[in-house]
Short mmCIF file of C-alpha atoms and ligand atoms in Angstrom, two decimals:
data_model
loop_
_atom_site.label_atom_id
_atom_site.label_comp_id
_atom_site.label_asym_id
_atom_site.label_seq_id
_atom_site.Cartn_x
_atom_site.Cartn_y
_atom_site.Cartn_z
CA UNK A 419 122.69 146.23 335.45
CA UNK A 420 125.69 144.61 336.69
CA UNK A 421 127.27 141.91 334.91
CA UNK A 422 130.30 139.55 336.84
CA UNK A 423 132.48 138.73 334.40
CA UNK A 424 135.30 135.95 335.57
CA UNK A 425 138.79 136.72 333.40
CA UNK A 426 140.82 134.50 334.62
CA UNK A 427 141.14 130.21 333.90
CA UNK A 428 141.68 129.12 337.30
CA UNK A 429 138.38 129.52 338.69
CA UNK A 430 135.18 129.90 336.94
CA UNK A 431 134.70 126.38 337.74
CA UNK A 432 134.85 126.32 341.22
CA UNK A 433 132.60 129.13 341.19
CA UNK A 434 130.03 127.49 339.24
CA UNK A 435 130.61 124.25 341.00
CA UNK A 436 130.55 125.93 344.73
CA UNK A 437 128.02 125.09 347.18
CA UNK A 438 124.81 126.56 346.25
CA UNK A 439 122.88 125.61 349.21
CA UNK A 440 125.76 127.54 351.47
CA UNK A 441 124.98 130.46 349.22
CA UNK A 442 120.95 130.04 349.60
CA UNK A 443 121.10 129.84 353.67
CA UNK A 444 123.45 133.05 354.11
CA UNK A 445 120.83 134.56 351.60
CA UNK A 446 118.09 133.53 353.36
CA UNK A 447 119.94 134.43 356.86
CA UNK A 448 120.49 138.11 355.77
CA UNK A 449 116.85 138.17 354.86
CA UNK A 450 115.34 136.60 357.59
CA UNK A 451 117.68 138.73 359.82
CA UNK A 452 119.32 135.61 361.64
CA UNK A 453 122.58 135.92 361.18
CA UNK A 454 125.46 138.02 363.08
CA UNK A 455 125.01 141.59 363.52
CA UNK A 456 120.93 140.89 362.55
CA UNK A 457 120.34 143.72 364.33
CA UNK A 458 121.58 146.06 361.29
CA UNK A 459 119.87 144.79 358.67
CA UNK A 460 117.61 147.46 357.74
CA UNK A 461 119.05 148.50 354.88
CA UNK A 462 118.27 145.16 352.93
CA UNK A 463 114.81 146.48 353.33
CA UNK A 464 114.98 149.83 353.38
CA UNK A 465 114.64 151.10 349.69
CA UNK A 466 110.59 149.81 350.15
CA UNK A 467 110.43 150.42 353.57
CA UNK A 468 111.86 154.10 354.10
CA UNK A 469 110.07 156.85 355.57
CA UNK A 470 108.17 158.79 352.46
CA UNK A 471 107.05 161.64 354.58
CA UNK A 472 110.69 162.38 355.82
CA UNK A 473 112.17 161.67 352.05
CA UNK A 474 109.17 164.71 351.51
CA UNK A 475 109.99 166.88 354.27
CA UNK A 476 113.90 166.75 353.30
CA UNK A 477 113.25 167.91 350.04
CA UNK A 478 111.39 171.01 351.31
CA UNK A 479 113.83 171.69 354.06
CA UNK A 480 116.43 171.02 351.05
CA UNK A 481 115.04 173.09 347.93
CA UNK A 482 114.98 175.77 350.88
CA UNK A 483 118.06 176.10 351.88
CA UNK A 484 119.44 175.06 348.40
CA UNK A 485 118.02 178.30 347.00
CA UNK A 486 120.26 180.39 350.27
CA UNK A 487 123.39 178.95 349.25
CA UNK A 488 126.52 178.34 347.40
CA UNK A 489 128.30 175.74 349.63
CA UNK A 490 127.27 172.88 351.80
CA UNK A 491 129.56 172.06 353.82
CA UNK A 492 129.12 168.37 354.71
CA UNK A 493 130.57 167.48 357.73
CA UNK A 494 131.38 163.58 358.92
CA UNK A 495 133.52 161.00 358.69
CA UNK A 496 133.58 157.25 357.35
CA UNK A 497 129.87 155.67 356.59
CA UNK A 498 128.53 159.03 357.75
CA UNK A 499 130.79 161.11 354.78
CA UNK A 500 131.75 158.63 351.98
CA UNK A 501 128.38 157.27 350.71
CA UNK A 502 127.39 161.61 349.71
CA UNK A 503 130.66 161.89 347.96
CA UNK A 504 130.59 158.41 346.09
CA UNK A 505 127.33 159.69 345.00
CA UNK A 506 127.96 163.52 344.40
CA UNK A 507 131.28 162.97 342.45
CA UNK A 508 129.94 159.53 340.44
CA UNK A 509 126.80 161.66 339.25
CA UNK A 510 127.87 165.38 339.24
CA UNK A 511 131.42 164.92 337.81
CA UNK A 512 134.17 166.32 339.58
CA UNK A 513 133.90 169.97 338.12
CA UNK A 514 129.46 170.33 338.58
CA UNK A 515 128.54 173.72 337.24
CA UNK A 516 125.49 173.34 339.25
CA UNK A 517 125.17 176.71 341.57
CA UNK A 518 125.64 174.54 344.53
CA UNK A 519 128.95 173.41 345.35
CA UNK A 520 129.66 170.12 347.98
CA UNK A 521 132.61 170.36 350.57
CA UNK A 522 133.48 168.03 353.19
CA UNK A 523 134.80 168.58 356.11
CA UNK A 524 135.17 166.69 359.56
CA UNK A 525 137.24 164.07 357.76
CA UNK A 526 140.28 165.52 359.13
CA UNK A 527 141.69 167.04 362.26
CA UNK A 528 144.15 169.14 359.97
CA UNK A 529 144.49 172.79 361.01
CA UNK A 530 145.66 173.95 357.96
CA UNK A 531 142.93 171.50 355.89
CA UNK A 532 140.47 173.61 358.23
CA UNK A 533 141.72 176.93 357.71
CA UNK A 534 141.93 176.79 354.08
CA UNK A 535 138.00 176.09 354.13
CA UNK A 536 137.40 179.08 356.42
CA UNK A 537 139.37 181.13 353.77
CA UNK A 538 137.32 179.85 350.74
CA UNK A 539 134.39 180.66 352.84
CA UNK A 540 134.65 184.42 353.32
CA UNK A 541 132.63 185.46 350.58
CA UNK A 542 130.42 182.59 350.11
CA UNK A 543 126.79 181.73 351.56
CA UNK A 544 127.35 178.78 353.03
CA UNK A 545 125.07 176.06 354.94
CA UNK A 546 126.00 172.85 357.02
CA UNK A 547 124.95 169.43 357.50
CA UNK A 548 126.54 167.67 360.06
CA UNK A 549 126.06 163.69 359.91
CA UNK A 550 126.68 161.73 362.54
CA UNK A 551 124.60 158.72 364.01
CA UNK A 552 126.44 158.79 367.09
CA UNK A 553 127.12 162.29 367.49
CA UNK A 554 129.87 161.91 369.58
CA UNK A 555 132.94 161.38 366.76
CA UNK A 556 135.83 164.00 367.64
CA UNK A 557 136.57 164.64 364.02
CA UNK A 558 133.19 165.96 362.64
CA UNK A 559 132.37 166.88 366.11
CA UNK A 560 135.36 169.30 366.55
CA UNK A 561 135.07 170.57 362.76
CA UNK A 562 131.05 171.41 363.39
CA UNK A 563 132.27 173.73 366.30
CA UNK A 564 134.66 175.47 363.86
CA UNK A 565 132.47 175.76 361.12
CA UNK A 566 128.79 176.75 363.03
CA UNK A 567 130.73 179.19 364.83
CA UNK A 568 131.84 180.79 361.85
CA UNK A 569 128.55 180.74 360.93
CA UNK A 570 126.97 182.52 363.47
CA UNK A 571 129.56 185.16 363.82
CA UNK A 572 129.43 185.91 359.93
CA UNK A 573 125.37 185.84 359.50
CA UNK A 574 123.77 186.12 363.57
CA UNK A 575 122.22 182.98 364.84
CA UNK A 576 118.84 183.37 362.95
CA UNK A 577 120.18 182.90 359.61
CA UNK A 578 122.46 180.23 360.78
CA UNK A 579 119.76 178.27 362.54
CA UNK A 580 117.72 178.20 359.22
CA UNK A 581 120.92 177.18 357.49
CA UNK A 582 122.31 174.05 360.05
CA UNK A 583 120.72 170.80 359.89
CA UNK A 584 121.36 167.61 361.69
CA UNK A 585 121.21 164.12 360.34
CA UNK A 586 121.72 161.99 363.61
CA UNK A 587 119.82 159.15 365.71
CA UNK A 588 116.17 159.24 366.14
CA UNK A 589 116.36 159.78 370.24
CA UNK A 590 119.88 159.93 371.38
CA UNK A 591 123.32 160.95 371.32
CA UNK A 592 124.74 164.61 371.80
CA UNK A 593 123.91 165.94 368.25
CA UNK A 594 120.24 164.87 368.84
CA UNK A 595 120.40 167.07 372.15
CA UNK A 596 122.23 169.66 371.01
CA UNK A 597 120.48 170.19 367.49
CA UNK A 598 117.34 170.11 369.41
CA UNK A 599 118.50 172.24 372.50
CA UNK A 600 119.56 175.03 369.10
CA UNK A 601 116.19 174.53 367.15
CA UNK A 602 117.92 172.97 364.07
CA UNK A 603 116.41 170.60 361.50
CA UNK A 604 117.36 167.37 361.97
CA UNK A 605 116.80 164.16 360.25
CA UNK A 606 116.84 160.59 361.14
CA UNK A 607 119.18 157.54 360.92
CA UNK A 608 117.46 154.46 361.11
CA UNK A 609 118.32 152.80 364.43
CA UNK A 610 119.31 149.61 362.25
CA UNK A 611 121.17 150.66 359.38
CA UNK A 612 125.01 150.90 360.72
CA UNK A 613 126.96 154.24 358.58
CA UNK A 614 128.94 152.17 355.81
CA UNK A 615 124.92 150.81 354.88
CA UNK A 616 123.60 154.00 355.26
CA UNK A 617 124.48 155.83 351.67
CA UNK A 618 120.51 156.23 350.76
CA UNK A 619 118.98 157.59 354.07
CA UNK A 620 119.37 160.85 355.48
CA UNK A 621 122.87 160.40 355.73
CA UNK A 622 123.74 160.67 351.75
CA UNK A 623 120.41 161.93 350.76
CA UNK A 624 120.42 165.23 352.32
CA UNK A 625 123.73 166.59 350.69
CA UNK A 626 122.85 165.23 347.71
CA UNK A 627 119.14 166.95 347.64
CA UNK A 628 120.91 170.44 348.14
CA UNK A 629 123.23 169.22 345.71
CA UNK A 630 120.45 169.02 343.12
CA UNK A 631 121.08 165.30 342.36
CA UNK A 632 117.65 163.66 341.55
CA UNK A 633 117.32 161.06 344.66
CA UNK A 634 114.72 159.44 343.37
CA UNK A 635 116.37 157.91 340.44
CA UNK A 636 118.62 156.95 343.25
CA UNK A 637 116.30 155.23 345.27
CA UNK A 638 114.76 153.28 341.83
CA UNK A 639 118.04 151.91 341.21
CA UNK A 640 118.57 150.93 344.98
CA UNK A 641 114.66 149.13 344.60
CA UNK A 642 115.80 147.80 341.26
CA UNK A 643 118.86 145.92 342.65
CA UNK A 644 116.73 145.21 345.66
CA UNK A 645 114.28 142.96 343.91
CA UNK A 646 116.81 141.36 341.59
CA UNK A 647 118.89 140.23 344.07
CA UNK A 648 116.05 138.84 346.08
CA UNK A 649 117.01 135.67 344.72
CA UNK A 650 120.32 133.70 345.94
CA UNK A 651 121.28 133.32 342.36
CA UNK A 652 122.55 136.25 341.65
CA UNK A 653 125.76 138.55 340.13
CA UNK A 654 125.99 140.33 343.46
CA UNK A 655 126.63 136.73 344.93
CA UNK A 656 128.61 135.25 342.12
CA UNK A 657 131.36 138.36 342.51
CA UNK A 658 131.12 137.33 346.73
CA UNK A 659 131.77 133.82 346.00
CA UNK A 660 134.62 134.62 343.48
CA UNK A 661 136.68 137.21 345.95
CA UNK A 662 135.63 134.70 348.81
CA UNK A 663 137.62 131.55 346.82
CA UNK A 664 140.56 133.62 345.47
CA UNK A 665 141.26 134.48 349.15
CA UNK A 666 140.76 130.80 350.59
CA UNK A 667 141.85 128.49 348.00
CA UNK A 668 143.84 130.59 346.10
CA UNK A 669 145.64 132.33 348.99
CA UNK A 670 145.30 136.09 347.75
CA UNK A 671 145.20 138.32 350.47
CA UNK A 672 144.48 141.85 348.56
CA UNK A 673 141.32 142.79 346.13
CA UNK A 674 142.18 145.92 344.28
CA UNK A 675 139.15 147.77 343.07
CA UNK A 676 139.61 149.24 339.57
CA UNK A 677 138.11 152.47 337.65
CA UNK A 678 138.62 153.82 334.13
CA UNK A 679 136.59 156.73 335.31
CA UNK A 680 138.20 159.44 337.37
CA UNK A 681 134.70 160.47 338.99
CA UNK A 682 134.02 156.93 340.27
CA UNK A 683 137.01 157.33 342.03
CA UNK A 684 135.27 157.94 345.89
CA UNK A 685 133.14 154.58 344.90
CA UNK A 686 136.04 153.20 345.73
CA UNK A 687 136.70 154.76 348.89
CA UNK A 688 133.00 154.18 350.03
CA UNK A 689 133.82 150.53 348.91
CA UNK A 690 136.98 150.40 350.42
CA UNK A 691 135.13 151.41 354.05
CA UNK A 692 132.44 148.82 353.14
CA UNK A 693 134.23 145.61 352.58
CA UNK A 694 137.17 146.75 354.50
CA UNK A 695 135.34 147.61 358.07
CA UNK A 696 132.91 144.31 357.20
CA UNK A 697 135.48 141.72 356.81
CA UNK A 698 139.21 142.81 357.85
CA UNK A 699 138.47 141.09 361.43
CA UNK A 700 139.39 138.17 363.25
CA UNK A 701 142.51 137.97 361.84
CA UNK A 702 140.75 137.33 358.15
CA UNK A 703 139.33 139.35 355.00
CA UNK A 704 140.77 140.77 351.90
CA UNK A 705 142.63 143.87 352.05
CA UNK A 706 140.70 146.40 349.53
CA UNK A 707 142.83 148.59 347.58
CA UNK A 708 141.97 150.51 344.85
CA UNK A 709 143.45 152.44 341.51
CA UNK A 710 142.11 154.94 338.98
CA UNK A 711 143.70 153.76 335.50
CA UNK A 712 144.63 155.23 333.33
CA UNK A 713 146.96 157.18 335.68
CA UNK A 714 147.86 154.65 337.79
CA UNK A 715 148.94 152.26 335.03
CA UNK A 716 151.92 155.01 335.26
CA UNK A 717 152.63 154.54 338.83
CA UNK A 718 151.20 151.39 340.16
CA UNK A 719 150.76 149.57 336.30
CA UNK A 720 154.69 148.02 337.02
CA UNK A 721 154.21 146.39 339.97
CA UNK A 722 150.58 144.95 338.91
CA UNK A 723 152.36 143.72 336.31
CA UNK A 724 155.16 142.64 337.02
CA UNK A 725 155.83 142.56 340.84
CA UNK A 726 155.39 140.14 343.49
CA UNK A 727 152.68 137.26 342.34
CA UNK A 728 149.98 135.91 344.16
CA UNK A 729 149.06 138.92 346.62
CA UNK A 730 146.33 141.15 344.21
CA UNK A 731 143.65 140.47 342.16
CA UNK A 732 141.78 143.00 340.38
CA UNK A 733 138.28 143.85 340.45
CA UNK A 734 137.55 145.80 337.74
CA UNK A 735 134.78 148.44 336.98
CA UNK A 736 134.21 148.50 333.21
CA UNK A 737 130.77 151.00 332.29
CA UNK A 738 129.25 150.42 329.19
CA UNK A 739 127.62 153.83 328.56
CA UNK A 740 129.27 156.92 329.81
CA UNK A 741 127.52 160.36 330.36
CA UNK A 742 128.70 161.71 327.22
CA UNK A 743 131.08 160.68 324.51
CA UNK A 744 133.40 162.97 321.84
CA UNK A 745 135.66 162.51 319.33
CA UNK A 746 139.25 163.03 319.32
CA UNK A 747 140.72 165.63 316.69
CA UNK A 748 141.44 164.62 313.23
CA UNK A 749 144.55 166.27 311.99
CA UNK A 750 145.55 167.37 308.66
CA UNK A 751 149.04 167.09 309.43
CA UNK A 752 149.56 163.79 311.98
CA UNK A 753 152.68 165.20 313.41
CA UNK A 754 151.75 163.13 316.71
CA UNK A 755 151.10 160.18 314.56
CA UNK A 756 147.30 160.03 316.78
CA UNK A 757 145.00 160.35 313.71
CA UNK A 758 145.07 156.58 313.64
CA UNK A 759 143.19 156.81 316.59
CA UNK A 760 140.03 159.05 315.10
CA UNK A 761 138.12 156.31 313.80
CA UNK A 762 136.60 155.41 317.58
CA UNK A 763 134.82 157.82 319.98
CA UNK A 764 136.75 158.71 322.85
CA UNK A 765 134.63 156.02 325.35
CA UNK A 766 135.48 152.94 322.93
CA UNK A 767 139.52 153.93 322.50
CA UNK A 768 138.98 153.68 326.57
CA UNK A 769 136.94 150.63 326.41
CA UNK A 770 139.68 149.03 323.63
CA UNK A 771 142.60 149.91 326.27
CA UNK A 772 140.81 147.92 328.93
CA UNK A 773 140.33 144.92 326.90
CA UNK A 774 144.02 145.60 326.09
CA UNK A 775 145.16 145.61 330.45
CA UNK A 776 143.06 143.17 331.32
CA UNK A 777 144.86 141.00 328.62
CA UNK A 778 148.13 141.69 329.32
CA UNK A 779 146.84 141.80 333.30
CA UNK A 780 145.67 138.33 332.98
CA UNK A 781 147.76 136.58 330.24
CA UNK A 782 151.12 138.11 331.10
CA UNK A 783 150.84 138.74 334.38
CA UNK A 784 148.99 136.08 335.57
CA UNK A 785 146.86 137.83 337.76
CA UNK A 786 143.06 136.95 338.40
CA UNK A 787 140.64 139.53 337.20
CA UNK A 788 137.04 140.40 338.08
CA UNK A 789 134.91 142.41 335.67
CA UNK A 790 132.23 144.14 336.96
CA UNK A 791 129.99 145.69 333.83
CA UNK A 792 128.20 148.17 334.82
CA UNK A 793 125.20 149.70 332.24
CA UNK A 794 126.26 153.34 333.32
CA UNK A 795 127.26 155.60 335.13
CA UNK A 796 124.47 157.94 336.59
CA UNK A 797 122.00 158.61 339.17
CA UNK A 798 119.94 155.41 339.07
CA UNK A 799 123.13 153.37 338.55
CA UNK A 800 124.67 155.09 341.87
CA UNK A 801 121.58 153.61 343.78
CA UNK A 802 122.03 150.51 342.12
CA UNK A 803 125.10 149.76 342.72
CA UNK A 804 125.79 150.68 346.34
CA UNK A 805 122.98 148.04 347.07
CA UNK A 806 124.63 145.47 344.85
CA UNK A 807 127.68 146.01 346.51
CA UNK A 808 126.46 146.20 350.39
CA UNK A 809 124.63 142.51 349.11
CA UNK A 810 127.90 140.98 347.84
CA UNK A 811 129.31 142.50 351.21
CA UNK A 812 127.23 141.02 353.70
CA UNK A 813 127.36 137.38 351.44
CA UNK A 814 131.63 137.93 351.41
CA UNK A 815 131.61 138.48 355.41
CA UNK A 816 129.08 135.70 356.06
CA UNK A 817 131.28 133.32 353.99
CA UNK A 818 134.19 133.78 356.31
CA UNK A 819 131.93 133.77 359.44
CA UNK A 820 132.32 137.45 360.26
CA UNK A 821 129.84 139.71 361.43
CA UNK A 822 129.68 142.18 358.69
CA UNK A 823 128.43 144.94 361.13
CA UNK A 824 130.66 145.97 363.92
CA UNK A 825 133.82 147.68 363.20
CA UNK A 826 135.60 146.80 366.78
CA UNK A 827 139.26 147.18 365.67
CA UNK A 828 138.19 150.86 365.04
CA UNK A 829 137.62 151.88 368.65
CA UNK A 830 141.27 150.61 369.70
CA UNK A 831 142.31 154.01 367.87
CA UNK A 832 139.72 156.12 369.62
CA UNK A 833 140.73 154.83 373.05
CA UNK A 834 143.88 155.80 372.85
CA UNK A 835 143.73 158.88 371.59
CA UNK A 836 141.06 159.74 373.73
CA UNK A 837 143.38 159.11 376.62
CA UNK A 838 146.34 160.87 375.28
CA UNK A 839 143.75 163.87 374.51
CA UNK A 840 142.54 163.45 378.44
CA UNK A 841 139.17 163.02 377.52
CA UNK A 842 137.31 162.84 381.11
CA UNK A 843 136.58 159.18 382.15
CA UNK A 844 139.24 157.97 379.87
O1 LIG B 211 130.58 152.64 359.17
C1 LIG B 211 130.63 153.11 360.29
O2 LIG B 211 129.86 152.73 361.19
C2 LIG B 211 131.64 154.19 360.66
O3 LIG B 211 132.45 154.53 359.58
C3 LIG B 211 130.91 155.45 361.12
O4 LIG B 211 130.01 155.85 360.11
C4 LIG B 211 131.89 156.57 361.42
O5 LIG B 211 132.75 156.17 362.44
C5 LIG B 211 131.16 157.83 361.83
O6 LIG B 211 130.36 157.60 362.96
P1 LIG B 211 129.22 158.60 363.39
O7 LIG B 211 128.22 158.64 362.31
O8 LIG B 211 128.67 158.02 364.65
O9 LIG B 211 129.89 159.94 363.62
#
């Protein structure tokens, strides 16, 4: 369901020609759970092994409160926020007429961000699922204060208890205690699934279930991708190995992640998190970028172009079947000179255009691109992907020698704010 396609001269033979038995012991590492980090390997697993009963009871607790509301208001940050809107945006579109309406908030410590959701919220019926595995992250932490506050003063604690649920760690952690201390709902994180891995638990599942996005087809295309990647031959591998050489023999440092569909535009983000907290440490990894085209061909289309060499390569997301295709107008007077254009659909004048960058990306510019074909661009696909892409993940980090599972650079940041904040014990 996702084909690697290698567009550029200089290295589909070393990628054909690289060591297979390297590639077969990381892949047998990762499944055997021997490697760095082994102790957050669950989700390799996890789309056989997850809990049916709590999948079961989430879509009660789900249907339930989906049938209260207008808004969920999904609060987290990072592996415990992007994964739901990957997922919500990639399937619903970015304008969903469905009655129930996704925002996200704990992302941000803006006041006025904040306040502009508390407006929107006046008249609305609004619930809130606050994600976090620790439970102690300032951002969502200080934005689930604002928001179950509200909550409580606008509809008395009994309707906001049966409207608040909790998707945290099994036994600890202040969410856990406080969610329980409350009476709240809460749901589980596995213990070994780290939050950039954890798009198909609780953790994206949830939102997604109040959202009215079928989960199951999710989970299908997650299984799907789990069994054909349960061999080390594999696309998922072959896009690893191909980022993994254009950053050591060819020198590139940056991989920039390319969409011709606005609505996969938070894939990117969620991928951005996922190869960018797995492998930017020890003073190695790729930098992941990413661009929406076409309207970034009209802002950053010069300097791929045309600007300094040797830095970027693409990585480009090309989907075969959209969700719906249309024609474009046929004039009877061509006063925009477009009617040439009426003999393809809408998705193929798209699909021509790309054919048409990635030439002139490739040709001209001399700039290494990666297709990455996907079938479509739904549901099952979503679920499908995110494992393909956590797969090639782990493979690009244990190429380098990293441990794709602990983020340490992150908690420089949080130290020192914490002490500038005069957090107690800091
Ligand atoms: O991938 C990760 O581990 C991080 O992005 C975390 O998900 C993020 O920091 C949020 O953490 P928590 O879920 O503990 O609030």
């Amino acid at each position: 369901m996702i084909n690697t396609i290698l567009k550029f001269s200089g290295i589909e033979k070393e990628v054909k020609s690289f060591d297979k038995t390297k590639v077969a012991n990381i892949h047998k590492m990762i499944h055997e759970k021997t490697g760095k980090g082994n102790d957050f390997l669950g989700w390799v697993d996890w789309p056989e092994t997850f809990n049916k009963d709590e999948y079961n009871r989430m879509k009660v607790v789900a249907n339930d409160l989906r049938s209260k509301i207008d808004v969920l208001l999904v609060v987290g940050i990072g592996g415990s926020y992007l994964g739901a809107r990957a997922a919500d945006e990639m399937i619903r579109g970015l304008y969903p007429t469905d009655k129930v309406e996704l925002i996200y908030v704990g992302n941000t410590m803006s006041s006025t961000y904040t306040q502009n959701i508390l407006d929107y919220l006046k008249n609305k019926e609004f619930g809130i699922a606050n994600v976090s595995k620790s439970g102690t992250t300032t951002e969502p932490g200080i934005a689930f204060r604002i928001f179950e506050e509200f909550l409580i003063n606008k509809k008395g604690n009994d309707v906001a208890k049966s409207r608040i649920v909790a998707v945290t760690d099994r036994a600890k952690g202040a969410l856990k205690e406080m969610a329980d201390a409350k009476g709240y709902e809460t749901f589980v994180i596995p213990d070994d699934i780290g939050g950039r891995f954890s798009v198909t638990t609780p953790v994206g599942i949830f939102a997604l279930l109040v959202a009215g996005v079928n989960t199951d087809a999710i989970m299908k295309g997650a299984m799907k991708a789990r069994k054909e990647l349960s061999k080390p031959s594999n696309e998922a591998y072959k896009y690893a190995v191909s980022r993994y050489l254009l950053n050591t023999d060819k020198n590139y440092k940056s991989e920039m992640l390319v969409s011709y569909e606005l609505q996969l535009q938070y894939l990117t983000e969620w991928w951005k998190q996922l190869f960018g907290e797995s492998e930017g440490k020890d003073g190695k990894g790729l930098l992941p970028t990413s661009c929406i085209f076409s309207t970034d061909l009209h802002s950053m289309g010069q300097f791929i172009q045309d600007g300094t060499k040797n830095i970027i390569f693409e990585s480009i997301i090309r989907v075969k079947k959209p969700q719906v295709d249309i024609n474009v107008p046929k004039l009877e007077k061509d006063l925009d000179g477009l009617n040439y254009l009426t003999k393809n659909s809408l998705h193929k004048i798209n699909s021509i255009a790309i054919e048409g960058v990635i030439d002139a990306h490739v040709n001209v510019g001399k700039m290494p691109n990666i297709v990455l074909e996907f079938d479509k661009m739904d549901d099952e696909m979503f679920g499908y992907a995110t494992y393909w892409f956590m797969k090639a993940c782990a493979m690009s980090a244990y190429l380098l020698d990293i441990n794709p599972f602990d983020q340490p650079g992150v908690e420089i940041y949080k130290k020192n704010m914490f002490k500038l904040l005069g957090k107690p014990g800091m």
